[in-house]
Every structure is written in C-alpha cells, then in structure tokens.
Short mmCIF file of C-alpha atoms in Angstrom, two decimals:
data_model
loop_
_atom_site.label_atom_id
_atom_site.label_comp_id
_atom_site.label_asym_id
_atom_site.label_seq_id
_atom_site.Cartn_x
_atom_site.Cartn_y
_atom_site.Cartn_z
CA UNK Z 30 59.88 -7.97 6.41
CA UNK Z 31 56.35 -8.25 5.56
CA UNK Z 32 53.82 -10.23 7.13
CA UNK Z 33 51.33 -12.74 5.68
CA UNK Z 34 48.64 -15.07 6.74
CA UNK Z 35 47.32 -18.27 4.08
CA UNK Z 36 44.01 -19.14 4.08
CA UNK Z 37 44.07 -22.54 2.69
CA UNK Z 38 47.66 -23.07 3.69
CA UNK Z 39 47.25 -26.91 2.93
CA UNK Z 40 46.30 -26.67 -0.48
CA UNK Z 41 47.51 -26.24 -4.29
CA UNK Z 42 47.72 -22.33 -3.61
CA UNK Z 43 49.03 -21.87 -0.21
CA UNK Z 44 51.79 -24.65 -0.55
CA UNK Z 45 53.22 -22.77 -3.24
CA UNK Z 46 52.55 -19.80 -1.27
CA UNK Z 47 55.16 -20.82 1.09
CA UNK Z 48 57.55 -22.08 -1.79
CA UNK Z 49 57.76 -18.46 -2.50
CA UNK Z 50 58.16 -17.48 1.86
CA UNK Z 51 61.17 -20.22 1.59
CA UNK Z 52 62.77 -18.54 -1.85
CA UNK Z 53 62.94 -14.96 0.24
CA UNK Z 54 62.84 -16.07 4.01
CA UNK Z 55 64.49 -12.66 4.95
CA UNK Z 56 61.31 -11.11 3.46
CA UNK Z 57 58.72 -13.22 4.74
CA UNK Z 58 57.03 -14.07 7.84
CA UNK Z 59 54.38 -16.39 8.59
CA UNK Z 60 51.31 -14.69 10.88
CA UNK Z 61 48.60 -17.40 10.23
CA UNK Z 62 47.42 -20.30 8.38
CA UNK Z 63 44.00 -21.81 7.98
CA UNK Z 64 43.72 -25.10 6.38
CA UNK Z 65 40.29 -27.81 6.32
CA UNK Z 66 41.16 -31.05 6.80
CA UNK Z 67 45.00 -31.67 6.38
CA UNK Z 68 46.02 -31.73 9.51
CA UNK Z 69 49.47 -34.00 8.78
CA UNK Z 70 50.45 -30.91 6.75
CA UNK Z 71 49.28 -28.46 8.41
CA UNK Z 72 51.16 -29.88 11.95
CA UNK Z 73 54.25 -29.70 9.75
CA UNK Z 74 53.93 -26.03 8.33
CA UNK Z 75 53.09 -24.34 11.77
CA UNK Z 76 56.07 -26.25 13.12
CA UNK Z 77 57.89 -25.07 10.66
CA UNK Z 78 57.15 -21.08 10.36
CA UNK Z 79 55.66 -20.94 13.98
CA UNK Z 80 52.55 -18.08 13.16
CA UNK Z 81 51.12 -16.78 15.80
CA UNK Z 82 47.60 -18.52 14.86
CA UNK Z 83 46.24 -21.71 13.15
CA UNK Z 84 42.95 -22.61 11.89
CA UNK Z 85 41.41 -25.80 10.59
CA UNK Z 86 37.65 -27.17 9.77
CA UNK Z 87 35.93 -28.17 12.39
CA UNK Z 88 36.28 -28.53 16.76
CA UNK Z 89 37.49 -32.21 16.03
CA UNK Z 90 40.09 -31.43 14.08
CA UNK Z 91 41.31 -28.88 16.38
CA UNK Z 92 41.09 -31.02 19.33
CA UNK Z 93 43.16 -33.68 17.02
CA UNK Z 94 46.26 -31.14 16.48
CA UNK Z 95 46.29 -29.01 19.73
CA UNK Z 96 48.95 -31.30 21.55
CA UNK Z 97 51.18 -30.74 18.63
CA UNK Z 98 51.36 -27.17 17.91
CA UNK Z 99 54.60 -25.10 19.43
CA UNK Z 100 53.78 -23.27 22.70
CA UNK Z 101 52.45 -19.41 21.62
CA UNK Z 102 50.64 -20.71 18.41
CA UNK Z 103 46.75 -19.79 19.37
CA UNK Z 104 44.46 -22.52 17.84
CA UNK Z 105 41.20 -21.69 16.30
CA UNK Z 106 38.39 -24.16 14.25
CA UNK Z 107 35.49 -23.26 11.68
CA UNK Z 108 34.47 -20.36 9.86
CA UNK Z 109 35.26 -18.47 12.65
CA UNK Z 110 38.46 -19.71 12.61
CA UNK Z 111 39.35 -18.48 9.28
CA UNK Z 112 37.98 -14.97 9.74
CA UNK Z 113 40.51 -15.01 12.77
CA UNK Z 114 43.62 -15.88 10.85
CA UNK Z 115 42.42 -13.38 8.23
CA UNK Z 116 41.67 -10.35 10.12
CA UNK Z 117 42.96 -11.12 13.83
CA UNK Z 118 46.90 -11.02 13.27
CA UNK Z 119 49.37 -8.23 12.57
CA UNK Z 120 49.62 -9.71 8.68
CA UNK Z 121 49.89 -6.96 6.11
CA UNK Z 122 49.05 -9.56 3.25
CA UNK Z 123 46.25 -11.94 3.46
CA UNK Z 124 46.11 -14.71 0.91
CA UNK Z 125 42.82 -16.21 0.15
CA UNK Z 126 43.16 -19.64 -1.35
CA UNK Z 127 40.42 -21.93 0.09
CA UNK Z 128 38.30 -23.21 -2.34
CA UNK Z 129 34.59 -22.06 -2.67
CA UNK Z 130 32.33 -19.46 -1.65
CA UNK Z 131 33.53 -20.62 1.83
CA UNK Z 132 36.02 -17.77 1.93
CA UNK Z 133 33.65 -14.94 1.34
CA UNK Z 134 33.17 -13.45 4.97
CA UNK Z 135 36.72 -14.16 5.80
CA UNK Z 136 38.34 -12.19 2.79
CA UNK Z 137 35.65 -9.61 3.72
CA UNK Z 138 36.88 -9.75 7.25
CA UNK Z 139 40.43 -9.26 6.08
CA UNK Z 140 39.69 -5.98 4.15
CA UNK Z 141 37.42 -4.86 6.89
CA UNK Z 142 40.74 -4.80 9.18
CA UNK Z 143 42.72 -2.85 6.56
CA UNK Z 144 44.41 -6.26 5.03
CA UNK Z 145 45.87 -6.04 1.30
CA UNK Z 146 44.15 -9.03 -0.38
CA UNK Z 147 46.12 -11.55 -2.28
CA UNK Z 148 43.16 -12.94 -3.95
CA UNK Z 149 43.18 -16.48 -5.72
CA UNK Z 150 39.72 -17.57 -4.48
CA UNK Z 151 37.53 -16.03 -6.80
CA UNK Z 152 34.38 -17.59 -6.04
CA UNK Z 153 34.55 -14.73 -3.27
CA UNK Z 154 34.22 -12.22 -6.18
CA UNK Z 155 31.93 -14.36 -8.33
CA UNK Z 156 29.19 -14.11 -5.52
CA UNK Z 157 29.44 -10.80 -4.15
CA UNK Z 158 32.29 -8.80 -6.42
CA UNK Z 159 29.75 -5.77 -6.09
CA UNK Z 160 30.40 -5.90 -2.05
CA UNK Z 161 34.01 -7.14 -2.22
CA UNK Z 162 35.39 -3.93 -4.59
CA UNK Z 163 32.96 -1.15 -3.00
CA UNK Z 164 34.36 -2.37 0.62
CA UNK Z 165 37.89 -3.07 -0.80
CA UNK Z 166 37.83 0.36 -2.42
CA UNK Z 167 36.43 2.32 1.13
CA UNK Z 168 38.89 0.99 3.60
CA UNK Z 169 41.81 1.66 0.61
CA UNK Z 170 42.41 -2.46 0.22
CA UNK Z 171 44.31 -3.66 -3.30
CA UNK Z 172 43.15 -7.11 -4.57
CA UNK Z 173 46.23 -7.95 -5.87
CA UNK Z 174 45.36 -11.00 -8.36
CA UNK Z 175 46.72 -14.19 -7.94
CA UNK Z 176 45.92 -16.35 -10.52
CA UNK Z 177 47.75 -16.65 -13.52
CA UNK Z 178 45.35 -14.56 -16.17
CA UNK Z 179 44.66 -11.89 -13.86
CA UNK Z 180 47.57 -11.34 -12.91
CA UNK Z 181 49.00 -11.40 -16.46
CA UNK Z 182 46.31 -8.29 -17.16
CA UNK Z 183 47.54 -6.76 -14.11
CA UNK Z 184 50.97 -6.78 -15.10
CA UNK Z 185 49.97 -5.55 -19.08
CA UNK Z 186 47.99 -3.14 -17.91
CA UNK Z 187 50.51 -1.16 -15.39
CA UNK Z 188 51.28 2.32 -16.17
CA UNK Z 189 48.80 2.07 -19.34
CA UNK Z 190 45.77 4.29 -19.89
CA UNK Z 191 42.45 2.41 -18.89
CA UNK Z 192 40.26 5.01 -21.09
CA UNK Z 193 42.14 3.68 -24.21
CA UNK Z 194 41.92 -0.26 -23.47
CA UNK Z 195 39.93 -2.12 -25.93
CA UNK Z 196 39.38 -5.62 -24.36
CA UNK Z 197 41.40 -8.38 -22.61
CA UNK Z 198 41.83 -11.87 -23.26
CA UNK Z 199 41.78 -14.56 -21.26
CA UNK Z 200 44.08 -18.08 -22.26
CA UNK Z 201 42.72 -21.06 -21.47
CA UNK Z 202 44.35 -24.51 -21.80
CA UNK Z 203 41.38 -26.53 -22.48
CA UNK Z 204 41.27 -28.60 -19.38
CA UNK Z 205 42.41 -32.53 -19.31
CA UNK Z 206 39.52 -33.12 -21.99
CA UNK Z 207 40.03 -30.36 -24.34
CA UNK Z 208 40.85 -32.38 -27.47
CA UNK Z 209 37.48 -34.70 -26.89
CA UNK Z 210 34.12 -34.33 -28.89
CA UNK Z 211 31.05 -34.08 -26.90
CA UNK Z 212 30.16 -38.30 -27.16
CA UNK Z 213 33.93 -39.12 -26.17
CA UNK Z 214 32.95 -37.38 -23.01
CA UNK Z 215 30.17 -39.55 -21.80
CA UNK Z 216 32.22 -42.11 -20.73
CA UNK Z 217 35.31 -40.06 -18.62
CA UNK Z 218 36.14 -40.77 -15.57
CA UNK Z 219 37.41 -38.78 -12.23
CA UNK Z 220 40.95 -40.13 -12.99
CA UNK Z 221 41.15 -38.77 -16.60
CA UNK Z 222 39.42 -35.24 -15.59
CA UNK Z 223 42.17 -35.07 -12.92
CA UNK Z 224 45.10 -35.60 -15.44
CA UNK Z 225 45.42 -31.53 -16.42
CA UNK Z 226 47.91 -31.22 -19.53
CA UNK Z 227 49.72 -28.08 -17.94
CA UNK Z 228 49.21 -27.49 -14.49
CA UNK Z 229 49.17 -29.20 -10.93
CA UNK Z 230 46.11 -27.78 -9.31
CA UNK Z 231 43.69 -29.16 -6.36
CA UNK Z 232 40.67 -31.34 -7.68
CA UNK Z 233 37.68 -29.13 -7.71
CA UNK Z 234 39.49 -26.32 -9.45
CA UNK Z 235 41.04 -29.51 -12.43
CA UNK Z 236 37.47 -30.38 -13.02
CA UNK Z 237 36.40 -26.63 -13.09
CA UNK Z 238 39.28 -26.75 -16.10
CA UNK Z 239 37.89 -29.53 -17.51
CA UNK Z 240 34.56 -28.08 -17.77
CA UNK Z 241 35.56 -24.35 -18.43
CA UNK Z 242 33.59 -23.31 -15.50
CA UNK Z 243 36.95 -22.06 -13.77
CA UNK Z 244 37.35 -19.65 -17.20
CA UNK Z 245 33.45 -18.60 -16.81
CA UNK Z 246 34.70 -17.94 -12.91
CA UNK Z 247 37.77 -15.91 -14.39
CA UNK Z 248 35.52 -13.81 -16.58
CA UNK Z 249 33.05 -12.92 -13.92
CA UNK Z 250 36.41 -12.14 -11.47
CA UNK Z 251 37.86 -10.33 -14.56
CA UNK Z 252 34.68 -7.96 -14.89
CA UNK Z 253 35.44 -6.84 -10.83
CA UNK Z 254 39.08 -6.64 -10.78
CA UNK Z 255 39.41 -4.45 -13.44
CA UNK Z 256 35.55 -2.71 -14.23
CA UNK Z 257 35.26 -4.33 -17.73
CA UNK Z 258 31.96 -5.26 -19.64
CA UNK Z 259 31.51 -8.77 -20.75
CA UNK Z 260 31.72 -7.82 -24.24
CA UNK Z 261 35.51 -6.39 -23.76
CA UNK Z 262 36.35 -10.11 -21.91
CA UNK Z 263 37.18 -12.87 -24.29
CA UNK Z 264 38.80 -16.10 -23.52
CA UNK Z 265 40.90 -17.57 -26.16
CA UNK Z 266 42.03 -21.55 -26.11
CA UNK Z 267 45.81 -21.55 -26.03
CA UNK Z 268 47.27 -25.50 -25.09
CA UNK Z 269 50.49 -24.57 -24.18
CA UNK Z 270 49.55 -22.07 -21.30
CA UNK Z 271 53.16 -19.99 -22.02
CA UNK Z 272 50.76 -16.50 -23.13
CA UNK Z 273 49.19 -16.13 -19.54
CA UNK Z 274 46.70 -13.51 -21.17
CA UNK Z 275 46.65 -10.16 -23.10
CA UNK Z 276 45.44 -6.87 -23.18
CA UNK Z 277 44.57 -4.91 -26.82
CA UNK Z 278 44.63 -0.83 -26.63
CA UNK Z 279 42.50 1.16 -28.72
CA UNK Z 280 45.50 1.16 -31.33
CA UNK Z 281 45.14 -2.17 -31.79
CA UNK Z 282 48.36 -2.67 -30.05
CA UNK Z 283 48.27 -5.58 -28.06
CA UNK Z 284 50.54 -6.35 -24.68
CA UNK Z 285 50.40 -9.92 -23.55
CA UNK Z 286 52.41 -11.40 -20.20
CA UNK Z 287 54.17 -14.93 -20.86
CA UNK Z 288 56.06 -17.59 -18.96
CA UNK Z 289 56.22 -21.10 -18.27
CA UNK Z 290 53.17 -22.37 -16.64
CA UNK Z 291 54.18 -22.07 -12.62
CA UNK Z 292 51.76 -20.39 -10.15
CA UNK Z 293 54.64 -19.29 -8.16
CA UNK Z 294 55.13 -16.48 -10.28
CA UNK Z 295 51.93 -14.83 -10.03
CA UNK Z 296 52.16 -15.36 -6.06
CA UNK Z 297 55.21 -14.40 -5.71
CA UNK Z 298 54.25 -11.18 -7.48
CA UNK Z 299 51.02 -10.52 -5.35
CA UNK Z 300 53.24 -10.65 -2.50
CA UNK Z 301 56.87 -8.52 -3.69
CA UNK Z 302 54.24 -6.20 -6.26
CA UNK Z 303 55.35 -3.51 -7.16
CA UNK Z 304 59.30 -5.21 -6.96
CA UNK Z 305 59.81 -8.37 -8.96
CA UNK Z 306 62.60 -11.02 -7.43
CA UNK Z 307 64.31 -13.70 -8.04
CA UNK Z 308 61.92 -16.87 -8.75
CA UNK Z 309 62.44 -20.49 -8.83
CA UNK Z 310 60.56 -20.60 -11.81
CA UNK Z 311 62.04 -22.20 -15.25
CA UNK Z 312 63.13 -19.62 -17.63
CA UNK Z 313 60.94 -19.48 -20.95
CA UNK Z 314 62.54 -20.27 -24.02
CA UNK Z 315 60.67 -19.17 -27.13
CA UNK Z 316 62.99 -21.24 -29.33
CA UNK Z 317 62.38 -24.89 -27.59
CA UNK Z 318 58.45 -23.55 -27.57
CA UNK Z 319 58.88 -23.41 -31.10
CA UNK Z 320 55.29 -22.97 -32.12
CA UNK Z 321 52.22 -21.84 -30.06
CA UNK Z 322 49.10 -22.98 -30.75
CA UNK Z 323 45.77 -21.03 -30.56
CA UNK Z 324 41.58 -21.51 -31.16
CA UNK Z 325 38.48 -19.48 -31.03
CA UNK Z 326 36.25 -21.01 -27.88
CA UNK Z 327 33.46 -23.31 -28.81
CA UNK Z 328 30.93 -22.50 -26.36
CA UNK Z 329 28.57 -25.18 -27.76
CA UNK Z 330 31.71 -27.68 -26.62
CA UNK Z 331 32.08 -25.86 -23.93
CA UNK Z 332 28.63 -24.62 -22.20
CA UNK Z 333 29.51 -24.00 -19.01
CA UNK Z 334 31.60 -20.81 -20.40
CA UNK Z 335 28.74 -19.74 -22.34
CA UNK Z 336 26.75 -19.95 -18.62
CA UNK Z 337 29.42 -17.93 -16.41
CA UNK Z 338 28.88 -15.51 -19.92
CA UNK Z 339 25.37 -15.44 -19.16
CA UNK Z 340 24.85 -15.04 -15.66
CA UNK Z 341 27.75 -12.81 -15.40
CA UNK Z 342 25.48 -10.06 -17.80
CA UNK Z 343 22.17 -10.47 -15.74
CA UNK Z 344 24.47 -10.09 -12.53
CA UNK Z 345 22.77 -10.03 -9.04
CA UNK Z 346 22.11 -13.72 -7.82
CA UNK Z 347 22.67 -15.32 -10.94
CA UNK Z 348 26.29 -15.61 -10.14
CA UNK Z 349 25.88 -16.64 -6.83
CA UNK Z 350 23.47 -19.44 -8.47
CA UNK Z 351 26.13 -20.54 -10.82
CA UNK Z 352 29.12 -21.18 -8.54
CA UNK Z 353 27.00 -22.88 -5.57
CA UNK Z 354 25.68 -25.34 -8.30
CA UNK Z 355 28.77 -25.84 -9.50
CA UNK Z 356 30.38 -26.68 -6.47
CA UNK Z 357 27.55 -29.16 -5.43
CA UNK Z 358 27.77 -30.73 -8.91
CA UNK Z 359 31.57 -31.39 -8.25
CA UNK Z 360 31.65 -32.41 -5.20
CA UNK Z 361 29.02 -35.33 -6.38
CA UNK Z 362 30.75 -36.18 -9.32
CA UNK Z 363 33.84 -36.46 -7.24
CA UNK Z 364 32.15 -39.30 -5.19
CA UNK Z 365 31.40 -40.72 -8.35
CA UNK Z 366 28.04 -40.00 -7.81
CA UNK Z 367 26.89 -38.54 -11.45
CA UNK Z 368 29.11 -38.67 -14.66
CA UNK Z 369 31.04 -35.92 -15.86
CA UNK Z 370 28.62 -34.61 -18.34
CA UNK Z 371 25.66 -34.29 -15.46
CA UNK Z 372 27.95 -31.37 -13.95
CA UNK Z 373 26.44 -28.93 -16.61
CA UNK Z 374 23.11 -30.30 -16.44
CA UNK Z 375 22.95 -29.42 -12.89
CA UNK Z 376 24.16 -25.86 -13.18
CA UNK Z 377 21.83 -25.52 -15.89
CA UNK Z 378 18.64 -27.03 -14.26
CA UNK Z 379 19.44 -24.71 -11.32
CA UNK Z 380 20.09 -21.30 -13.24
CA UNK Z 381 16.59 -22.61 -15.00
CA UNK Z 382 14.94 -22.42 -11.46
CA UNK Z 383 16.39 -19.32 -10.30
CA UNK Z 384 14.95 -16.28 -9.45
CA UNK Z 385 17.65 -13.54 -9.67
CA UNK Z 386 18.12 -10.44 -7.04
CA UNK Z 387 19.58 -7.21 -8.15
CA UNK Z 388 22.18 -6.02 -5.78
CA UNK Z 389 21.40 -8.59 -3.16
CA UNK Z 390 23.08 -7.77 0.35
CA UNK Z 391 25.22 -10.86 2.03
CA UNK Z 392 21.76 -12.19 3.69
CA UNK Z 393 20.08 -12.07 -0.09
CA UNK Z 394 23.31 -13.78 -1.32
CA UNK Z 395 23.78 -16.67 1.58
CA UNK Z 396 20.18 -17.52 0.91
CA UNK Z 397 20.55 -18.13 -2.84
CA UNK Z 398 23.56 -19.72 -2.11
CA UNK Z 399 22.05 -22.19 0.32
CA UNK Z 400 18.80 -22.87 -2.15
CA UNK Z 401 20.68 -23.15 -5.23
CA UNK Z 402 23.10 -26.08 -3.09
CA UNK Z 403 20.35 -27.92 -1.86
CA UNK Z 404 18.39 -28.11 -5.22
CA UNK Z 405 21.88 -29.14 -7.14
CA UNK Z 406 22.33 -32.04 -4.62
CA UNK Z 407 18.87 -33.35 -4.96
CA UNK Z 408 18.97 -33.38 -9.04
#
C-alpha cells in the first residue's frame, strides 16, 4: 500500500486525486490533506479517509473545523500547515496541487524529507526550478509530472535516448476564447473565460487557459523537468485535447501520448508509475474522433505565451516576475476588478519594471515575488 498526502485536497487536482485513491482503495492510503478555504469539503474527505493530519488557510478556519475532525487526526493552519502535511507524515508520495507560488517551500519541504513529488503546481518550478531539480536531484526525489503535457512527454520519452531527442511539443486547446479575434475580446466576461471547451479545471488555472499563460507556465516547467532549451519547446494549438503532447527524435520520428481529455489519467500514473491500472477514464476512439484539428500558435493573439517565452530565456527573476503578476492580475480580474484584456497589460507593465537576478536564492526570489505583487495590484 503506498502512502500519499494532497496538498490542495479541496481543489480541481486533489479531488480527482482521490477519484483515483477510491478506483484502487487496496493501494492507497490517505496520510494528509491540506486544503485553503473549503472547509465543507474538506470536513467530508478527512472523515472519509481519516489521515493522520489536516491543514487549512488560516487559525480561523482551523478553529472552525476542529470539533469535527475524527479523534487521532492532528490539525494544523497556514503555511506552516502545509509544509507539515507535506513533509511531517509517513507519505511516500506527496502531491502538490495548490495553486500559486504558495506551494513553493512546502514541495521543497517534501523533497527535503525524502518525499517523491507528484508535481501539478508548477508555479513551484516556474519560480525557483533551478532550486527545486538541484535539491530534488541531491536527496534522490522524482518529480513525477502531473499534468497532462508533461506527463504525456514523460510517458514518450521512457526508455528513449535523451542525446537523440530533437524537441517536444506541447498541445494546447486554446482556452474558452480561442476562436475570438483580439476586439471580440474586449468585451468578455468572467463567466465566458470560465466556460473551458475541454476540461473542468479550478478558476485561476481556466483563465490562465484562456490567456495562454498556463502554456507559457508549461514551457518554463517543461525546460526543468526534462533539461530542454526553449528553442526545442514548442506548443502547438490542438482543440480537441485527445494528442496530450509529443516528442520528435533526431530521425524525425515522432512519439506522441493520446487519450480523452481526463486528468485522472496523468494522476493516476504519477501515483502507480512505473505500473499502469485500471482507470475510470473513457476509452478513446479514433473513429468517433474522426478528424483532429491542429494550428501553428499566434503569439501576437496570444502574448502572454510569447512572455513565459521570454522570461523563461533571460531566466533568474524574470520568471518569478511573470507568475506573481499573473496571479495578482487574476485574482483582480476575478473580482471583476479590470477586464480580461488588462491581465496582459499588467504582466507586461511589471516584466517592463523588473530588474532580473541571476540565480537568485529563495530570499532573492520571495522578494521579487512580493515587489512584482504589490506593483501588479496597484496598476
């Protein structure tokens, strides 16, 4: 039986997370959870798989749930809190799937302890990969990809030659407003960014789809995770979301993973890897796809790729930079504070501001984190 722990139990991620504990319960068990501010759900799941410790946003929300947690669950609050559920139990598999560079020191905390990382926040890697991969690679961690593309050049790439890999490709469904010219988007609003064609995904990371900032995230993660230069990491716009992503080999053969779009594949295969089991998954039919459909990216369309691009080559802060703006920028446009179309012009005023750091060290990176947050939410 192997143990796990979810950070972000409550969310998109760690929901289907435990689909995947409930599809193999004799394989399974639940050693923590950490959610924010769910606490209805997050009552239910530790009643449910009874870990050993919970964790949830803040001291009032902890003093909200205590009287309803089973007797020998240990409750916990706050950053501190998730570093707990990530390195403090006897889990052999952490999964990171809060959203935001909130789950940096935790995932670091997790490795630190010896953890195997089942990685789907990748804002961790975005702001420090250079810190994340040298630790994960010293204590002997595997960041076992969790999102769909990753995971899909995980899977191609197994057993294959790295010397003789020519580039990867990373699909990406265009987002709820992919078929819109630039002057149709002036006028969207939070309900129609939150309408995503293929998958069913948490807000923040729907509008990161909608602006392609979650595929400019995904290159900068892919450039980590597998020790690629931007120029071998292309992202392709594929609607249907059935080719996950694909590798090409100096050959020119290419190997691509596909499957209907459902995330518990991918988790379920962070988790079982190197085994594959049953899934609860529907079974891909080529015939009823009938035809898949495929364009080059349009990074005028979509700038906010053409950023990640950009900030991902100068590395040091200018990652770091990029995600806390973005996150600000979402957040505001979630309250309905700016229009959709401001969300870029924030991340770019900021990146215009910023002075980068080469190989900046966690203080270096906090403090660009925190000045690049506070300028976004005062533009």
């Amino acid at each position: 039986m192997k143990k796990i722990a979810i950070l972000g139990s409550t969310g998109s991620i760690g929901t289907q997370t435990l689909d995947v504990v409930d599809m193999h319960p004799e394989l399974f068990q639940v050693e923590g959870l950490a959610a924010g501010g769910n606490t209805d759900l997050l009552i239910e799941q530790t009643k449910r798989y009874r870990p050993k410790k919970v964790s949830v946003g803040s001291k009032e929300l902890a003093e909200k749930i205590a009287p309803h947690l089973p007797a020998g669950t240990q409750l916990f609050y706050g950053n501190e809190g998730l570093v707990e559920v990530a390195a403090g139990t006897d889990a052999h598999t952490v999964v990171t799937a809060v959203v935001g560079s909130v789950g940096l020191e935790s995932t670091l905390a997790a490795i630190d302890a010896g953890k195997q990382i089942g990685l789907a926040n990748k804002e961790t890697l975005v702001t420090a990969g250079h810190i994340v991969t040298t630790r994960a690679a010293a204590k002997g961690v595997s960041l076992l990809p969790v999102d769909s593309e990753h995971s899909a050049i995980f899977q191609c790439l197994n057993g294959e030659n790295r010397e003789r890999l020519a580039g990867i490709t990373l699909t990406a469904s265009g987002g709820s407003f992919r078929d819109l010219t630039r002057e149709q988007l002036k006028n969207v609003t939070i309900e129609d960014a939150l309408k995503h064609p293929n998958w069913s995904m948490g807000s923040k990371i729907t509008i990161d789809s909608a602006t392609m900032v979650n595929k400019g995230l995904e290159v900068i993660e892919a450039h980590w995770l597998f020790g690629l230069q931007y120029d071998q990491i292309n992202v392709l716009l594929h609607p249907e979301s059935v080719i996950h992503s694909y590798v090409e080999f100096d050959d020119t053969s290419i190997i691509a993973q596909l499957g209907n779009p459902d995330m518990r594949v991918p988790i379920q295969y962070a988790l079982t890897y190197p085994d594959r089991l049953p899934s609860p998954a529907q079974r891909l039919s080529l015939a009823q796809a009938g035809k898949l459909h495929f364009r080059d990216m349009d990074m005028e369309r979509f700038p906010c790729l053409r950023m990640a691009y950009e900030c991902g080559k100068m590395g040091g802060t200018a990652t770091t930079a990029f995600n806390a703006a973005n996150e600000v920028a979402v957040a505001r446009f979630l309250r309905k504070e700016i229009s959709f179309l401001k969300i870029e012009d924030i991340i770019a005023s900021v990146l215009e501001a910023h002075h980068n750091v080469d190989e900046p060290d966690l203080q270096e990176i906090a403090r660009c984190d925190q000045e690049s947050r506070k300028l976004a939410a005062s533009l």
